[in-house]
Each structure stands twice: as structure tokens, then as C-alpha cells.
XYZ file of N, CA and C in Angstrom:
609
model
N 121.882 95.695 110.137
C 121.033 95.369 108.847
C 122.122 95.366 107.610
N 123.137 95.779 107.303
C 124.140 94.818 106.397
C 124.179 93.683 106.978
N 124.373 93.398 107.720
C 124.907 91.919 107.836
C 123.890 90.834 107.775
N 122.587 91.436 108.150
C 121.639 90.540 107.719
C 120.895 90.566 106.252
N 121.474 91.618 105.273
C 120.549 91.615 104.605
C 121.000 90.458 103.066
N 119.913 89.957 102.619
C 120.335 89.317 101.374
C 120.267 89.364 100.291
N 120.723 91.053 100.194
C 120.867 91.494 98.725
C 122.575 91.356 98.614
N 123.349 92.320 97.872
C 124.719 91.983 97.654
C 125.432 93.476 97.365
N 126.147 93.685 98.457
C 126.617 95.494 97.974
C 127.584 95.241 96.973
N 127.005 96.476 96.565
C 128.006 96.765 95.455
C 129.032 98.082 95.453
N 128.632 99.087 96.608
C 129.388 100.067 96.336
C 129.398 99.638 98.092
N 130.789 100.480 98.651
C 130.603 100.546 100.357
C 130.771 99.631 100.850
N 129.434 100.129 101.971
C 129.594 98.963 103.364
C 130.470 98.778 103.773
N 131.501 99.550 104.667
C 132.358 99.746 105.554
C 131.902 100.822 106.606
N 132.165 99.931 107.690
C 131.417 100.511 108.897
C 132.829 101.276 109.798
N 133.037 101.505 110.292
C 133.848 101.832 111.503
C 133.221 102.468 112.591
N 132.955 101.430 114.043
C 131.985 102.134 115.027
C 132.763 103.036 115.727
N 134.163 103.101 115.921
C 134.802 104.036 116.855
C 134.571 105.147 116.330
N 134.731 105.204 115.300
C 134.436 106.763 114.190
C 133.211 106.967 114.163
N 132.209 106.123 114.486
C 130.529 106.608 114.207
C 130.697 106.860 112.461
N 131.425 106.019 111.543
C 131.439 106.385 110.008
C 130.435 104.803 109.349
N 129.740 105.447 108.325
C 129.360 104.643 108.018
C 129.274 104.767 106.151
N 129.809 104.465 105.507
C 130.199 104.748 104.206
C 129.168 104.558 103.204
N 128.824 105.238 102.047
C 127.792 105.344 101.378
C 127.553 104.129 100.798
N 126.598 103.453 100.748
C 126.394 102.102 100.378
C 125.061 101.745 99.363
N 125.404 101.175 98.685
C 124.627 100.326 97.490
C 124.085 99.021 97.889
N 123.040 98.171 97.816
C 122.852 97.301 97.481
C 121.736 96.446 96.798
N 121.574 95.780 95.882
C 120.984 95.336 94.745
C 120.876 93.617 95.209
N 119.419 93.989 94.109
C 119.136 92.537 94.412
C 118.135 92.288 95.732
N 117.879 93.244 96.686
C 117.258 92.844 98.027
C 115.680 92.665 97.306
N 114.724 91.759 98.317
C 113.720 91.472 98.629
C 112.605 92.315 99.342
N 111.182 92.335 98.763
C 110.733 93.385 99.828
C 110.665 92.918 101.705
N 111.002 91.934 101.649
C 111.005 91.661 103.286
C 112.611 91.675 103.725
N 113.319 92.358 103.178
C 114.818 92.211 103.525
C 114.832 93.157 104.301
N 116.469 92.759 105.574
C 116.447 93.450 106.583
C 116.342 94.981 106.285
N 116.789 95.662 105.007
C 117.150 96.998 104.939
C 115.636 97.621 105.003
N 114.650 96.715 105.018
C 113.500 97.371 104.583
C 112.506 97.088 105.601
N 112.654 95.615 106.408
C 111.959 94.812 107.649
C 112.432 96.346 108.639
N 113.616 96.620 108.498
C 114.371 98.079 109.896
C 113.978 99.401 108.928
N 113.396 100.151 109.519
C 113.169 101.371 109.330
C 114.102 102.128 109.084
N 114.625 102.629 107.833
C 115.485 103.941 108.105
C 114.840 104.957 107.058
N 115.486 105.965 106.932
C 115.005 107.105 106.582
C 115.258 106.564 104.586
N 114.126 106.219 104.342
C 114.051 106.059 102.896
C 113.085 106.748 101.635
N 113.707 106.583 100.477
C 112.504 107.273 99.451
C 112.201 106.217 98.890
N 111.151 106.628 97.931
C 110.637 105.553 96.881
C 110.327 106.319 95.266
N 110.840 105.454 94.349
C 110.891 105.851 92.846
C 109.949 105.186 92.297
N 109.565 105.727 91.530
C 108.498 104.887 90.661
C 108.601 105.355 89.156
N 108.763 104.865 88.445
C 109.164 105.337 87.129
C 108.089 105.159 86.219
N 107.604 105.717 85.074
C 107.056 105.251 84.278
C 107.061 106.189 83.046
N 106.910 105.680 81.727
C 106.863 105.861 80.374
C 106.036 105.534 79.398
N 106.043 105.792 78.325
C 105.122 105.289 77.294
C 105.676 103.890 76.879
N 106.842 103.557 76.325
C 107.130 102.586 76.467
C 107.793 101.379 77.023
N 107.865 101.639 78.461
C 108.011 100.702 79.465
C 106.713 100.688 80.626
N 106.442 99.274 80.650
C 105.079 99.568 81.833
C 105.465 100.209 83.068
N 105.224 101.025 83.755
C 105.352 101.467 85.372
C 105.978 100.142 85.953
N 107.071 100.658 86.604
C 107.877 99.701 86.991
C 108.482 100.176 88.397
N 108.462 99.702 89.811
C 109.599 99.691 90.840
C 109.717 98.068 91.048
N 111.027 98.194 90.616
C 111.820 96.382 91.109
C 110.718 95.487 90.186
N 110.240 95.750 88.893
C 109.789 94.921 88.047
C 108.245 94.474 88.758
N 107.628 95.204 88.904
C 106.048 94.986 89.267
C 105.243 96.047 88.772
N 103.938 96.428 88.817
C 102.911 97.191 88.427
C 102.869 97.904 89.160
N 102.196 99.165 88.843
C 101.988 100.509 89.420
C 100.930 100.325 90.480
N 100.235 99.413 90.635
C 99.442 98.911 91.940
C 100.502 98.363 92.747
N 101.211 97.544 92.646
C 102.221 96.584 93.299
C 103.063 97.355 94.224
N 103.390 98.466 93.144
C 104.171 99.285 93.727
C 104.060 100.055 94.993
N 102.713 100.283 94.482
C 101.653 101.264 95.621
C 101.679 100.441 96.867
N 101.341 99.144 96.898
C 100.888 98.610 98.071
C 102.260 98.499 98.763
N 103.524 98.051 97.848
C 104.621 98.128 98.594
C 104.777 99.351 99.225
N 104.898 100.031 98.907
C 105.018 101.711 99.664
C 104.467 101.687 100.847
N 102.942 101.436 100.292
C 101.814 102.036 101.634
C 101.925 100.620 102.450
N 102.695 99.546 102.681
C 102.816 98.620 103.620
C 103.963 98.875 104.277
N 104.523 99.940 104.008
C 105.883 100.540 104.938
C 105.731 101.515 105.562
N 106.329 102.000 106.427
C 106.327 103.328 106.928
C 106.178 104.592 105.933
N 105.814 105.477 106.107
C 105.574 106.507 105.191
C 107.142 106.968 104.656
N 107.558 107.327 103.846
C 108.938 107.293 102.896
C 109.379 108.790 103.010
N 110.188 109.223 103.268
C 110.404 110.878 103.687
C 110.328 111.708 102.364
N 110.490 111.108 101.337
C 110.413 111.759 100.064
C 109.566 110.693 98.901
N 108.960 110.906 98.008
C 108.460 109.767 96.873
C 108.561 110.609 95.828
N 109.079 110.189 95.306
C 109.934 110.953 93.711
C 108.684 109.674 92.405
N 108.068 110.452 91.673
C 107.570 109.861 90.285
C 108.025 110.083 89.169
N 108.864 109.812 88.087
C 109.361 110.224 87.268
C 108.385 109.813 85.949
N 107.708 110.474 85.161
C 106.580 110.487 84.055
C 106.486 111.384 83.370
N 105.747 111.425 82.722
C 105.437 113.229 82.012
C 103.789 113.199 81.656
N 103.412 111.784 82.583
C 102.043 111.642 82.240
C 101.497 112.436 83.504
N 101.171 113.812 83.166
C 100.201 114.399 84.725
C 98.978 113.611 85.218
N 98.592 112.554 84.667
C 97.491 112.006 85.440
C 98.211 110.857 86.148
N 99.422 109.863 85.506
C 99.765 108.903 86.534
C 100.621 109.894 87.807
N 100.974 111.018 87.704
C 102.245 111.282 88.535
C 100.892 111.919 89.964
N 100.109 112.426 89.244
C 98.374 112.888 90.378
C 98.142 111.307 90.745
N 97.814 110.101 90.575
C 97.443 109.239 91.065
C 98.495 108.321 91.715
N 99.563 108.749 91.435
C 100.965 108.070 92.338
C 100.705 108.899 93.622
N 100.713 110.481 93.889
C 100.734 111.215 94.949
C 99.486 111.208 95.524
N 98.380 110.906 94.981
C 96.932 110.662 95.587
C 96.814 109.612 96.455
N 97.527 108.348 96.371
C 97.453 107.150 96.558
C 98.468 107.130 97.544
N 98.933 108.024 97.960
C 100.517 107.477 98.678
C 100.455 108.547 99.526
N 101.170 108.463 101.022
C 101.576 109.391 102.142
C 103.372 109.625 102.215
N 103.497 110.694 102.062
C 105.273 110.789 102.263
C 105.580 112.170 102.527
N 106.834 112.304 103.318
C 107.166 113.912 103.911
C 107.052 114.954 102.542
N 107.297 114.636 101.675
C 107.431 115.390 100.651
C 107.080 114.158 99.117
N 106.261 115.117 97.862
C 106.190 114.232 96.823
C 106.682 114.883 95.471
N 107.532 114.299 94.956
C 108.646 115.098 93.898
C 108.245 114.265 92.370
N 108.065 115.374 91.330
C 107.998 114.889 90.286
C 109.273 115.469 89.439
N 109.769 114.335 88.864
C 111.073 114.074 87.936
C 112.139 115.097 88.314
N 111.956 114.476 89.682
C 113.434 115.356 90.750
C 113.815 114.688 91.536
N 115.028 114.793 92.181
C 115.374 114.044 93.536
C 116.412 115.201 94.300
N 117.099 116.108 93.955
C 117.787 117.006 94.547
C 117.346 118.608 95.120
N 116.482 118.956 94.096
C 116.313 120.821 93.954
C 115.910 120.566 95.772
N 114.950 119.730 96.011
C 113.785 120.226 97.639
C 114.758 120.079 98.252
N 115.852 119.680 98.503
C 116.609 119.935 99.677
C 117.230 121.168 100.076
N 117.129 121.698 99.151
C 117.915 123.551 98.932
C 116.632 124.545 98.783
N 115.854 123.967 98.713
C 114.785 125.248 98.296
C 114.175 125.657 99.360
N 114.375 127.031 99.891
C 113.842 127.634 100.926
C 112.555 127.806 101.086
N 112.014 128.039 100.146
C 110.769 128.475 99.955
C 109.596 127.477 100.499
N 109.741 126.083 99.986
C 108.894 125.173 100.554
C 109.548 124.333 101.666
N 108.578 123.288 102.666
C 108.846 122.669 103.760
C 109.816 121.823 103.372
N 110.708 121.297 104.420
C 111.336 119.958 104.126
C 111.285 119.058 105.003
N 110.584 117.890 105.515
C 110.509 117.160 106.662
C 109.748 115.735 106.087
N 109.542 114.982 107.199
C 109.079 113.864 107.346
C 107.670 113.836 107.468
N 106.777 112.672 107.565
C 105.835 112.356 108.112
C 105.290 110.609 108.891
N 105.502 110.870 109.892
C 105.284 109.705 111.012
C 106.932 109.442 111.293
N 107.183 107.972 111.137
C 108.192 107.631 111.463
C 109.387 108.397 110.873
N 109.188 109.332 109.729
C 110.196 109.388 108.666
C 110.477 110.945 109.021
N 109.638 111.426 110.357
C 109.861 112.934 111.343
C 108.971 113.524 110.823
N 109.106 114.149 112.629
C 107.454 115.601 112.112
C 107.928 116.859 112.101
N 107.526 117.732 112.018
C 107.905 119.092 111.805
C 108.689 119.231 110.202
N 109.232 120.486 109.719
C 109.888 120.592 108.640
C 110.816 121.936 109.105
N 112.217 121.827 107.941
C 112.989 122.866 108.269
C 112.844 123.502 106.931
N 114.051 124.510 106.943
C 114.276 125.062 105.575
C 113.273 126.072 106.081
N 113.710 127.665 106.062
C 113.517 128.844 105.548
C 112.097 129.240 106.876
N 111.095 129.521 106.228
C 110.016 129.806 107.387
C 109.484 129.077 107.869
N 109.351 127.624 107.416
C 108.703 126.584 108.075
C 109.915 126.242 109.042
N 111.431 126.019 109.076
C 111.782 125.983 110.169
C 111.864 126.667 110.816
N 111.552 128.258 110.987
C 111.610 128.677 111.995
C 110.017 128.464 113.154
N 109.353 128.536 112.114
C 108.069 127.568 112.619
C 108.282 126.734 113.541
N 108.799 125.566 112.959
C 108.623 124.017 113.743
C 109.411 124.737 114.827
N 110.769 125.366 115.041
C 111.477 125.366 116.058
C 111.140 126.490 117.267
N 109.776 127.013 116.814
C 109.211 128.208 118.151
C 108.048 128.010 118.840
N 108.165 128.266 119.587
C 107.014 128.007 120.180
C 106.104 128.742 120.483
N 104.240 128.968 120.196
C 103.742 129.508 120.174
C 103.000 129.281 121.935
N 103.240 130.049 122.442
C 103.051 129.921 124.109
C 101.700 130.689 124.608
N 100.654 129.957 124.582
C 99.519 130.535 125.509
C 99.227 131.318 126.584
N 98.608 132.698 126.591
C 98.294 132.800 127.580
C 97.266 133.835 128.010
N 96.900 133.640 129.351
C 95.430 133.939 129.753
C 95.596 134.743 130.975
N 95.509 136.216 131.397
C 95.469 136.882 132.466
C 93.990 137.378 132.916
N 93.650 136.497 133.635
C 92.087 136.734 133.640
C 91.358 137.617 135.140
N 91.285 139.045 135.023
C 90.949 139.590 136.042
C 90.210 139.088 137.356
N 90.351 139.543 138.750
C 89.774 139.154 139.306
C 88.075 139.017 139.200
N 87.940 139.814 138.917
C 86.443 140.557 138.853
C 85.657 139.845 137.768
N 86.157 139.014 137.039
C 85.679 138.319 136.123
C 84.814 136.836 136.337
N 85.706 136.752 137.926
C 84.850 135.292 138.448
C 83.475 135.897 139.326
N 83.145 136.791 139.073
C 82.023 137.512 139.892
C 80.632 137.428 139.497
N 79.575 136.567 140.032
C 78.225 136.658 139.448
C 77.759 137.820 138.941
N 77.056 137.842 138.002
C 76.547 136.615 137.190
C 77.608 136.550 135.733
N 78.733 136.931 135.888
C 79.890 136.864 134.961
C 79.715 135.534 134.550
N 81.175 134.933 135.160
C 81.444 133.562 135.019
C 81.448 133.110 136.095
N 81.334 133.712 137.499
C 81.019 132.763 139.045
C 80.723 131.639 138.814
N 79.259 131.226 137.493
C 78.753 130.036 137.574
C 79.626 128.569 137.484
N 80.863 128.946 137.488
C 81.883 127.801 136.909
C 81.981 127.479 137.973
N 81.825 127.897 139.374
C 82.043 127.299 140.414
C 80.948 126.738 141.070
N 81.201 125.053 142.096
C 80.413 124.563 142.549
C 80.068 125.480 143.876
N 78.883 125.453 144.471
C 77.904 124.281 143.639
C 76.747 125.345 142.674
N 76.594 124.446 141.447
C 75.738 124.820 140.612
C 74.227 124.911 140.893
N 73.656 125.985 140.604
C 72.015 125.758 140.649
C 71.591 126.340 139.678
N 69.996 125.843 139.722
C 69.287 126.072 138.447
C 68.932 127.524 137.772
N 69.346 128.460 138.780
C 69.442 129.728 137.673
C 71.272 130.018 137.480
N 71.819 128.852 137.142
C 73.100 128.918 136.627
C 73.285 128.293 135.254
N 72.000 127.987 134.715
C 71.797 127.166 133.116
C 71.622 128.260 132.630
N 71.277 129.469 132.499
C 71.004 130.161 131.287
C 72.335 130.628 130.907
N 73.109 130.972 132.180
C 74.211 131.269 131.938
C 75.570 130.631 131.245
N 75.465 129.541 131.485
C 75.867 128.123 130.845
C 75.756 128.113 129.462
N 74.105 128.045 129.636
C 74.049 127.452 128.024
C 74.311 128.857 126.682
N 74.353 130.068 127.687
C 74.624 131.413 126.819
C 76.147 131.436 126.685
N 76.701 131.112 127.409
C 78.408 130.549 126.903
C 78.668 129.517 126.460
N 78.625 128.119 126.685
C 78.864 127.106 126.334
C 77.885 126.378 125.340
N 76.591 127.081 125.045
C 75.555 126.163 124.043
C 74.925 125.197 124.334
N 73.796 124.845 123.905
C 73.037 123.734 124.432
C 74.396 122.298 124.525
N 73.983 121.549 125.403
C 74.504 120.418 125.373
C 75.903 120.500 126.000
N 76.623 119.176 126.315
C 77.808 119.493 127.075
C 78.685 120.152 126.669
N 79.088 121.109 127.067
C 80.281 121.780 126.369
C 80.890 121.842 125.137
N 79.565 122.215 124.105
C 79.755 122.279 123.245
C 80.637 121.608 122.316
N 80.547 119.966 122.650
C 81.685 118.895 121.843
C 80.896 118.625 121.005
N 82.075 118.630 119.580
C 80.998 118.592 118.434
C 80.781 116.951 118.447
N 79.473 116.925 117.453
C 78.647 115.789 117.399
C 78.731 115.174 115.661
N 78.738 114.122 115.651
C 78.926 113.854 114.205
C 77.360 113.566 113.571
N 77.208 114.165 112.827
C 75.619 114.447 111.828
C 75.172 112.806 112.122
N 73.475 113.012 112.450
C 73.160 112.304 112.581
C 72.908 111.187 114.229
N 73.837 111.981 114.884
C 73.678 111.395 116.439
C 72.751 112.145 117.475
N 71.864 111.607 118.151
C 71.277 112.419 119.003
C 71.475 113.588 119.651
N 71.172 114.690 119.588
C 71.120 116.082 119.516
C 72.245 116.837 118.895
N 72.607 116.216 117.792
C 73.761 116.622 116.952
C 72.674 118.451 115.992
N 71.745 118.101 115.555
C 70.858 119.059 114.715
C 70.663 120.267 115.930
N 70.289 120.087 117.419
C 70.110 120.694 118.121
C 70.692 121.387 119.011
N 72.003 120.962 118.728
C 73.096 121.652 119.344
C 73.479 122.974 118.703
N 73.462 124.048 119.741
C 73.764 125.280 119.357
C 75.300 125.923 120.109
N 75.596 126.943 119.126
C 77.317 127.352 119.621
C 76.911 128.427 120.848
N 77.614 128.579 121.855
C 77.491 129.735 122.626
C 78.386 130.785 122.300
N 78.722 131.393 123.419
C 79.375 132.770 123.099
C 80.585 132.581 122.852
N 81.327 131.328 123.715
C 82.149 131.316 123.163
C 82.868 130.450 122.137
N 81.679 129.770 121.666
C 82.087 129.120 120.172
C 82.264 129.907 119.295
N 81.998 131.477 119.576
C 82.264 132.575 118.735
C 83.714 132.667 118.122
N 84.399 132.592 119.230
C 85.799 132.912 119.444
C 86.504 131.289 119.558
N 85.716 130.099 119.486
C 86.558 129.004 118.895
C 86.494 128.294 119.872
N 86.011 128.511 121.262
C 86.501 128.142 122.510
C 85.553 126.950 122.609
């Protein structure tokens, strides 16, 4: 990406493939379609705002900055620097990112009481503290059904061949309509659909 950039490397830029080393690098004067942004890297979005200076991200308006951010993969973190609460809320409510930070860009990665992680191509799952434990733990579902449960008239009706006499049991367990699938309001059968006994347990 550095070989293709039209920007100017002002710091770092050294790469040693054999040692898997890339120096911390700063590149300035990049355009929106520069190779550093065209190919996804874990990036952060910074938006600055003050009463004396109009909102700026690379000398553009707030709406242009939001369009710039939303046209790309979701950033790992989005930082809004402003004392205006409404401005910060506007930025956060109109973007998606792994994290959203107000007037801060350091403490988040070391705060173990809130999750740290991305969304989309910036990463799934969360790390740090409880959230890291949850991410790297697997909740394994298990059902141990006794054989007598398959006897009619309990749940034996789930096996073919079905008979008309089985329908009352099916409706009791699964409700009216096909297997109690959710229907959008206004669609045929949505108002008449009733939850069966399994619906009580969220099944």
C-alpha cells in the first residue's frame, strides 16, 4: 500500500519482510481514494469540532466527513473531539464503528469494564475482561430427550405419517400457522397467528 500511495511519508515507512517488521508510519496529503484507504486496514476516524472552527476532517464539512466515513468499511474506533454534546451525539448516531469515543483515544484499550473490538471487517468479537471471556467461550446447547416423550399423544405426532387427528396437538405446541414463524404486520395470517406452548419457551 505504501508503494502505491500518492501521499508523502513523513515518518517511518521502513519494511523488512524477512523480519516481519513494519515501522510506525505517518503519511500526509492523502486523498480519499488513496491506496491506504482503498485497501482495508484497521483504521480510526477522527472528527474535530470547536466553536471557533467549523467541523473539519481533512478540511471538509461534517456531512462530508460522515459521508466519507460511511462510504468505507466500519472503523475499529471513531473519535469525536468537541465540547458540544449534541454534536458528539449526532456523529455517533450517524455512523457505525467498533467503538465511539468522545475527547479520548487512549484509555479505551486499557479499560477492562467495557468491551474492545470492531464491527464488520474491523473485527467481530470483543476482548478485555468479562467481554473477552464471553467471546472466547462457547455456550454449547444440549438436549437429552427421554424415549417416552416420543409416545403419542405427547410428541409422537412429529413423525410421519401425519393424520388429521394430530393437528390439535401440533397447533397446541406450535400455534396456528406454519411452525410459528414470525410474520410482518399486515401480512396474511399475522393477526390470526397464535403462539403455541413452545412459544412460551421461545421455541
